[in-house]
PDB file of C-alpha atoms in Angstrom:
ATOM      1  CA  MET A 961      -0.054   0.028  -0.109  1.00  0.00           C
ATOM      2  CA  VAL A 962       2.740   2.462   0.752  1.00  0.00           C
ATOM      3  CA  ARG A 963       4.689   1.069  -2.485  1.00  0.00           C
ATOM      4  CA  PHE A 964       1.445   2.391  -4.062  1.00  0.00           C
ATOM      5  CA  VAL A 965       0.629   5.520  -2.473  1.00  0.00           C
ATOM      6  CA  ARG A 966       4.377   6.485  -3.357  1.00  0.00           C
ATOM      7  CA  ARG A 967       4.003   5.636  -7.239  1.00  0.00           C
ATOM      8  CA  ALA A 968       1.178   7.200  -7.447  1.00  0.00           C
ATOM      9  CA  GLY A 969       2.218  10.693  -6.023  1.00  0.00           C
ATOM     10  CA  ALA A 970       5.235  10.530  -8.156  1.00  0.00           C
ATOM     11  CA  THR A 971       2.779  10.317 -10.745  1.00  0.00           C
ATOM     12  CA  VAL A 972       0.852  13.162  -9.920  1.00  0.00           C
ATOM     13  CA  VAL A 973       3.643  15.459  -9.436  1.00  0.00           C
ATOM     14  CA  THR A 974       4.796  14.041 -12.621  1.00  0.00           C
ATOM     15  CA  VAL A 975       2.058  15.280 -14.583  1.00  0.00           C
ATOM     16  CA  LEU A 976       1.745  18.313 -12.740  1.00  0.00           C
ATOM     17  CA  LEU A 977       5.006  19.366 -13.570  1.00  0.00           C
ATOM     18  CA  VAL A 978       5.011  17.897 -17.456  1.00  0.00           C
ATOM     19  CA  THR A 979       1.548  20.187 -17.504  1.00  0.00           C
ATOM     20  CA  ALA A 980       3.274  22.841 -16.645  1.00  0.00           C
ATOM     21  CA  LEU A 981       6.045  22.792 -18.244  1.00  0.00           C
ATOM     22  CA  ALA A 982       3.981  22.242 -21.962  1.00  0.00           C
ATOM     23  CA  GLY A 983       1.948  25.306 -21.126  1.00  0.00           C
ATOM     24  CA  LEU A 984       5.118  27.341 -20.374  1.00  0.00           C
ATOM     25  CA  ALA A 985       6.309  25.937 -23.732  1.00  0.00           C
ATOM     26  CA  CYS A 986       3.094  26.889 -25.327  1.00  0.00           C
ATOM     27  CA  LEU A 987       2.939  30.328 -23.881  1.00  0.00           C
ATOM     28  CA  PHE A 988       6.332  30.724 -25.285  1.00  0.00           C
ATOM     29  CA  TRP A 989       5.587  29.438 -28.991  1.00  0.00           C
ATOM     30  CA  LEU A 990       2.397  31.883 -28.844  1.00  0.00           C
ATOM     31  CA  VAL A 991       4.845  34.443 -27.773  1.00  0.00           C
ATOM     32  CA  ARG A 992       7.531  34.072 -29.855  1.00  0.00           C
ATOM     33  CA  HIS A 993       5.615  33.180 -33.287  1.00  0.00           C
ATOM     34  CA  ASP A 994       1.801  34.782 -33.031  1.00  0.00           C
ATOM     35  CA  GLY A 995       2.272  37.954 -30.884  1.00  0.00           C
ATOM     36  CA  TRP A 996       0.783  37.455 -27.910  1.00  0.00           C
ATOM     37  CA  LEU A 997       1.851  39.262 -24.941  1.00  0.00           C
ATOM     38  CA  VAL A 998       2.466  38.771 -21.170  1.00  0.00           C
ATOM     39  CA  GLN A 999       2.912  41.206 -19.194  1.00  0.00           C
ATOM     40  CA  THR A1000       3.366  42.631 -14.905  1.00  0.00           C
ATOM     41  CA  VAL A1001       0.583  45.197 -14.330  1.00  0.00           C
ATOM     42  CA  ALA A1002       3.255  47.859 -12.604  1.00  0.00           C
ATOM     43  CA  THR A1003      -0.566  49.755 -11.077  1.00  0.00           C
ATOM     44  CA  GLY A1004      -3.445  49.437  -9.501  1.00  0.00           C
ATOM     45  CA  SER A1005      -5.447  51.410 -12.348  1.00  0.00           C
ATOM     46  CA  MET A1006      -7.269  47.837 -13.091  1.00  0.00           C
ATOM     47  CA  GLU A1007      -7.907  46.740  -9.399  1.00  0.00           C
ATOM     48  CA  PRO A1008      -9.444  44.606  -7.475  1.00  0.00           C
ATOM     49  CA  THR A1009     -10.020  43.210 -11.566  1.00  0.00           C
ATOM     50  CA  VAL A1010      -6.297  42.433 -11.982  1.00  0.00           C
ATOM     51  CA  PRO A1011      -4.433  43.276  -8.846  1.00  0.00           C
ATOM     52  CA  THR A1012      -0.391  44.824  -8.809  1.00  0.00           C
ATOM     53  CA  GLY A1013       2.250  42.585  -9.579  1.00  0.00           C
ATOM     54  CA  SER A1014       0.059  40.630 -11.792  1.00  0.00           C
ATOM     55  CA  VAL A1015       1.261  38.851 -14.812  1.00  0.00           C
ATOM     56  CA  ILE A1016      -1.431  39.595 -17.360  1.00  0.00           C
ATOM     57  CA  VAL A1017      -1.309  37.403 -21.214  1.00  0.00           C
ATOM     58  CA  SER A1018      -3.560  39.058 -24.134  1.00  0.00           C
ATOM     59  CA  ARG A1019      -3.615  38.138 -27.725  1.00  0.00           C
ATOM     60  CA  PRO A1020      -3.665  39.721 -30.898  1.00  0.00           C
ATOM     61  CA  VAL A1021      -7.467  41.239 -31.857  1.00  0.00           C
ATOM     62  CA  ASP A1022      -8.781  42.575 -34.840  1.00  0.00           C
ATOM     63  CA  PRO A1023      -9.630  45.998 -33.489  1.00  0.00           C
ATOM     64  CA  GLY A1024     -13.395  45.984 -35.604  1.00  0.00           C
ATOM     65  CA  ASP A1025     -13.605  42.876 -32.965  1.00  0.00           C
ATOM     66  CA  ILE A1026     -13.577  45.148 -30.062  1.00  0.00           C
ATOM     67  CA  GLU A1027     -16.551  45.807 -27.984  1.00  0.00           C
ATOM     68  CA  VAL A1028     -17.496  47.351 -24.506  1.00  0.00           C
ATOM     69  CA  GLY A1029     -16.307  45.871 -21.595  1.00  0.00           C
ATOM     70  CA  ASP A1030     -13.616  43.936 -23.177  1.00  0.00           C
ATOM     71  CA  VAL A1031     -10.064  44.531 -21.550  1.00  0.00           C
ATOM     72  CA  ILE A1032      -7.470  45.562 -24.167  1.00  0.00           C
ATOM     73  CA  VAL A1033      -4.047  46.472 -24.637  1.00  0.00           C
ATOM     74  CA  PHE A1034      -2.952  49.739 -25.969  1.00  0.00           C
ATOM     75  CA  ARG A1035       0.125  52.284 -26.489  1.00  0.00           C
ATOM     76  CA  SER A1036      -0.603  55.168 -24.514  1.00  0.00           C
ATOM     77  CA  PRO A1037      -1.032  57.743 -26.967  1.00  0.00           C
ATOM     78  CA  SER A1038       1.267  60.959 -27.517  1.00  0.00           C
ATOM     79  CA  GLY A1039       2.081  63.056 -23.910  1.00  0.00           C
ATOM     80  CA  ALA A1040      -0.480  61.032 -22.439  1.00  0.00           C
ATOM     81  CA  THR A1041      -1.471  61.556 -18.435  1.00  0.00           C
ATOM     82  CA  VAL A1042      -2.450  58.017 -16.697  1.00  0.00           C
ATOM     83  CA  SER A1043      -4.409  57.812 -13.681  1.00  0.00           C
ATOM     84  CA  ALA A1044      -2.669  54.703 -12.122  1.00  0.00           C
ATOM     85  CA  GLY A1045      -5.425  54.359  -9.477  1.00  0.00           C
ATOM     86  CA  ALA A1046      -3.936  54.852  -5.606  1.00  0.00           C
ATOM     87  CA  ASP A1047      -0.879  54.682  -7.235  1.00  0.00           C
ATOM     88  CA  GLY A1048      -1.435  58.628  -8.685  1.00  0.00           C
ATOM     89  CA  VAL A1049      -0.917  60.178 -11.911  1.00  0.00           C
ATOM     90  CA  PHE A1050       1.977  60.006 -14.062  1.00  0.00           C
ATOM     91  CA  GLU A1051       2.843  60.905 -17.647  1.00  0.00           C
ATOM     92  CA  ALA A1052       3.256  58.159 -19.732  1.00  0.00           C
ATOM     93  CA  THR A1053       5.559  57.384 -22.721  1.00  0.00           C
ATOM     94  CA  GLU A1054       4.668  56.356 -26.169  1.00  0.00           C
ATOM     95  CA  ALA A1055       6.187  53.475 -25.855  1.00  0.00           C
ATOM     96  CA  MET A1056       4.493  52.417 -22.568  1.00  0.00           C
ATOM     97  CA  LEU A1057       1.367  49.363 -22.762  1.00  0.00           C
ATOM     98  CA  ILE A1058      -1.606  50.685 -20.989  1.00  0.00           C
ATOM     99  CA  THR A1059      -4.265  47.723 -19.807  1.00  0.00           C
ATOM    100  CA  HIS A1060      -7.631  49.158 -19.491  1.00  0.00           C
ATOM    101  CA  ARG A1061     -11.013  48.544 -20.304  1.00  0.00           C
ATOM    102  CA  VAL A1062     -13.611  49.691 -23.353  1.00  0.00           C
ATOM    103  CA  VAL A1063     -16.213  51.959 -22.192  1.00  0.00           C
ATOM    104  CA  ALA A1064     -17.254  52.891 -25.557  1.00  0.00           C
ATOM    105  CA  VAL A1065     -16.853  52.394 -28.922  1.00  0.00           C
ATOM    106  CA  ARG A1066     -16.784  55.020 -31.939  1.00  0.00           C
ATOM    107  CA  GLY A1067     -16.718  55.934 -35.329  1.00  0.00           C
ATOM    108  CA  SER A1068     -15.791  52.759 -37.908  1.00  0.00           C
ATOM    109  CA  GLY A1069     -13.291  51.847 -40.136  1.00  0.00           C
ATOM    110  CA  PRO A1070     -10.200  54.577 -40.331  1.00  0.00           C
ATOM    111  CA  ASP A1071     -12.189  56.602 -37.653  1.00  0.00           C
ATOM    112  CA  LEU A1072     -12.572  53.489 -35.468  1.00  0.00           C
ATOM    113  CA  SER A1073     -11.471  54.347 -32.069  1.00  0.00           C
ATOM    114  CA  PHE A1074     -12.128  53.570 -28.420  1.00  0.00           C
ATOM    115  CA  ARG A1075     -12.719  55.596 -24.963  1.00  0.00           C
ATOM    116  CA  THR A1076     -11.515  53.713 -21.686  1.00  0.00           C
ATOM    117  CA  LYS A1077     -11.118  53.348 -18.354  1.00  0.00           C
ATOM    118  CA  GLY A1078      -8.940  51.838 -15.414  1.00  0.00           C
ATOM    119  CA  ASP A1079     -11.380  49.468 -12.964  1.00  0.00           C
ATOM    120  CA  GLY A1080      -9.950  50.755 -10.383  1.00  0.00           C
ATOM    121  CA  ASN A1081      -9.918  54.519 -11.389  1.00  0.00           C
ATOM    122  CA  ALA A1082     -13.029  56.818 -10.716  1.00  0.00           C
ATOM    123  CA  ASN A1083     -12.660  58.597 -14.353  1.00  0.00           C
ATOM    124  CA  GLU A1084     -12.531  57.810 -17.849  1.00  0.00           C
ATOM    125  CA  ASP A1085      -9.222  57.763 -19.570  1.00  0.00           C
ATOM    126  CA  PRO A1086      -8.938  61.764 -21.315  1.00  0.00           C
ATOM    127  CA  TRP A1087      -8.253  60.551 -24.561  1.00  0.00           C
ATOM    128  CA  SER A1088      -9.464  58.173 -27.305  1.00  0.00           C
ATOM    129  CA  VAL A1089      -7.824  54.893 -28.322  1.00  0.00           C
ATOM    130  CA  GLY A1090      -7.384  54.790 -32.180  1.00  0.00           C
ATOM    131  CA  ALA A1091      -7.483  51.885 -33.950  1.00  0.00           C
ATOM    132  CA  ASP A1092      -3.545  51.870 -34.790  1.00  0.00           C
ATOM    133  CA  LEU A1093      -2.765  52.044 -30.872  1.00  0.00           C
ATOM    134  CA  VAL A1094      -4.508  48.615 -30.061  1.00  0.00           C
ATOM    135  CA  ARG A1095      -1.982  45.421 -30.254  1.00  0.00           C
ATOM    136  CA  ALA A1096      -4.132  43.186 -27.825  1.00  0.00           C
ATOM    137  CA  ARG A1097      -7.061  41.703 -26.134  1.00  0.00           C
ATOM    138  CA  TYR A1098      -6.906  40.214 -22.013  1.00  0.00           C
ATOM    139  CA  VAL A1099      -6.932  37.098 -22.087  1.00  0.00           C
ATOM    140  CA  ALA A1100      -5.877  35.951 -18.124  1.00  0.00           C
ATOM    141  CA  HIS A1101      -3.456  36.802 -15.193  1.00  0.00           C
ATOM    142  CA  VAL A1102      -2.077  34.739 -12.723  1.00  0.00           C
ATOM    143  CA  PRO A1103      -2.374  37.174  -9.488  1.00  0.00           C
ATOM    144  CA  ARG A1104       0.700  38.937  -7.719  1.00  0.00           C
ATOM    145  CA  ILE A1105       3.057  36.594  -9.237  1.00  0.00           C
ATOM    146  CA  GLY A1106       4.804  39.539 -11.403  1.00  0.00           C
ATOM    147  CA  ALA A1107       6.560  40.918  -8.439  1.00  0.00           C
ATOM    148  CA  LEU A1108       8.216  37.571  -7.233  1.00  0.00           C
ATOM    149  CA  LEU A1109       9.545  37.052 -11.065  1.00  0.00           C
ATOM    150  CA  ALA A1110      10.658  40.515 -11.260  1.00  0.00           C
ATOM    151  CA  SER A1111      13.363  39.383  -8.396  1.00  0.00           C
ATOM    152  CA  PRO A1112      16.250  37.614  -9.737  1.00  0.00           C
ATOM    153  CA  ASP A1113      16.525  35.256  -6.969  1.00  0.00           C
ATOM    154  CA  THR A1114      13.028  35.009  -7.116  1.00  0.00           C
ATOM    155  CA  ARG A1115      13.654  33.416 -10.950  1.00  0.00           C
ATOM    156  CA  ARG A1116      17.111  31.298  -9.582  1.00  0.00           C
ATOM    157  CA  TRP A1117      15.430  29.629  -6.641  1.00  0.00           C
ATOM    158  CA  LEU A1118      12.222  29.397  -9.233  1.00  0.00           C
ATOM    159  CA  PHE A1119      14.277  27.328 -11.566  1.00  0.00           C
ATOM    160  CA  LEU A1120      16.058  25.295  -9.061  1.00  0.00           C
ATOM    161  CA  GLY A1121      12.965  24.611  -7.293  1.00  0.00           C
ATOM    162  CA  VAL A1122      11.684  22.752 -10.233  1.00  0.00           C
ATOM    163  CA  ALA A1123      15.079  21.244 -11.415  1.00  0.00           C
ATOM    164  CA  ALA A1124      15.015  19.781  -7.914  1.00  0.00           C
ATOM    165  CA  ILE A1125      11.372  18.603  -8.403  1.00  0.00           C
ATOM    166  CA  GLY A1126      12.689  17.040 -11.622  1.00  0.00           C
ATOM    167  CA  CYS A1127      15.619  15.265 -10.403  1.00  0.00           C
ATOM    168  CA  VAL A1128      13.060  13.508  -7.861  1.00  0.00           C
ATOM    169  CA  VAL A1129      10.861  12.512  -9.848  1.00  0.00           C
ATOM    170  CA  ILE A1130      13.721  11.239 -12.057  1.00  0.00           C
ATOM    171  CA  VAL A1131      15.052   9.496  -9.213  1.00  0.00           C
ATOM    172  CA  THR A1132      11.899   8.244  -7.546  1.00  0.00           C
ATOM    173  CA  GLU A1133      10.375   6.861 -11.032  1.00  0.00           C
ATOM    174  CA  GLY A1134      13.875   4.700 -11.488  1.00  0.00           C
ATOM    175  CA  ARG A1135      14.020   3.334  -8.106  1.00  0.00           C
ATOM    176  CA  SER A1136      10.241   1.725  -8.661  1.00  0.00           C
ATOM    177  CA  VAL A1137      11.273   0.617 -12.073  1.00  0.00           C
ATOM    178  CA  ALA A1138      14.789  -1.214 -10.897  1.00  0.00           C
ATOM    179  CA  ARG A1139      12.699  -2.533  -7.904  1.00  0.00           C
ATOM    180  CA  GLU A1140      10.113  -4.061 -10.318  1.00  0.00           C
ATOM    181  CA  LEU A1141      12.912  -5.529 -12.322  1.00  0.00           C
ATOM    182  CA  ARG A1142      14.764  -6.788  -9.465  1.00  0.00           C
ATOM    183  CA  SER A1143      11.365  -8.675  -8.224  1.00  0.00           C
ATOM    184  CA  ARG A1144      10.652 -10.385 -11.718  1.00  0.00           C
ATOM    185  CA  ARG A1145      14.343 -11.629 -11.901  1.00  0.00           C
ATOM    186  CA  GLU A1146      13.908 -13.050  -8.515  1.00  0.00           C
ATOM    187  CA  HIS A1147      10.364 -14.484  -8.300  1.00  0.00           C
ATOM    188  CA  PRO A1148      10.067 -15.797 -12.017  1.00  0.00           C
ATOM    189  CA  GLU A1149       6.357 -16.265 -13.239  1.00  0.00           C
ATOM    190  CA  ALA A1150       6.556 -19.874 -14.519  1.00  0.00           C
ATOM    191  CA  ALA A1151       5.742 -19.728 -18.511  1.00  0.00           C
ATOM    192  CA  PRO A1152       2.186 -21.236 -19.447  1.00  0.00           C
ATOM    193  CA  GLY A1153       2.049 -24.950 -20.596  1.00  0.00           C
ATOM    194  CA  ASP A1154       5.602 -25.084 -18.264  1.00  0.00           C
ATOM    195  CA  GLU A1155       4.609 -26.263 -14.730  1.00  0.00           C
ATOM    196  CA  THR A1156       6.042 -28.988 -12.625  1.00  0.00           C
ATOM    197  CA  VAL A1157       4.257 -32.265 -12.592  1.00  0.00           C
ATOM    198  CA  PRO A1158       4.760 -33.607  -8.905  1.00  0.00           C
ATOM    199  CA  ALA A1159       7.205 -37.101  -9.434  1.00  0.00           C
ATOM    200  CA  THR A1160       5.108 -40.241  -8.585  1.00  0.00           C
ATOM    201  CA  THR A1161       6.765 -43.432  -7.790  1.00  0.00           C
ATOM    202  CA  SER A1162       4.609 -46.887  -8.703  1.00  0.00           C
ATOM    203  CA  PRO A1163       4.429 -49.357  -6.290  1.00  0.00           C
ATOM    204  CA  THR A1164       6.467 -52.355  -5.923  1.00  0.00           C
ATOM    205  CA  ASP A1165       5.975 -55.677  -4.973  1.00  0.00           C
ATOM    206  CA  GLU A1166       7.528 -57.242  -1.724  1.00  0.00           C
TER     207      GLU A1166
END
């Protein structure tokens, strides 16, 4: 029973580790080849929906498909002043990416634009976002993990932790396989039809 529990636990850890690595590989491929974005949220303008320090994942979107209520990622309009919720107000650079919710869609075609607002802000953003500034639409986020990943020490320990888990899984599975093979060598099963027939003696006349 103990052996079964250990093997089951090792199998679960293996599945979780492989799934996590596969997910990371898939996300890396999407970012590299399909234009997906992975960012760390630096301000509280989208709280409580997206807490400060979260890592968000967004995918490319046709501006014509954007609707009111969507959370989009866009380049900051030139000279924009951004309200960051409880973090105050600051002047954005043109290279800055902002993640806010669409509260209005205006125009169409080349005149298409959007009004946006951070969930944690009291007022709408003081600009219109042109379709050419839109980069992606929000898909999901992992709360608070961005602050941890930003630390070199955390990244180092995270890598070592994953590597250690992988080593433990490999060693555990290797020992289980070795024990199984040794058990089979020590207690070979008789092949079908190869059963030993008990010896018999015939009575002799005295």
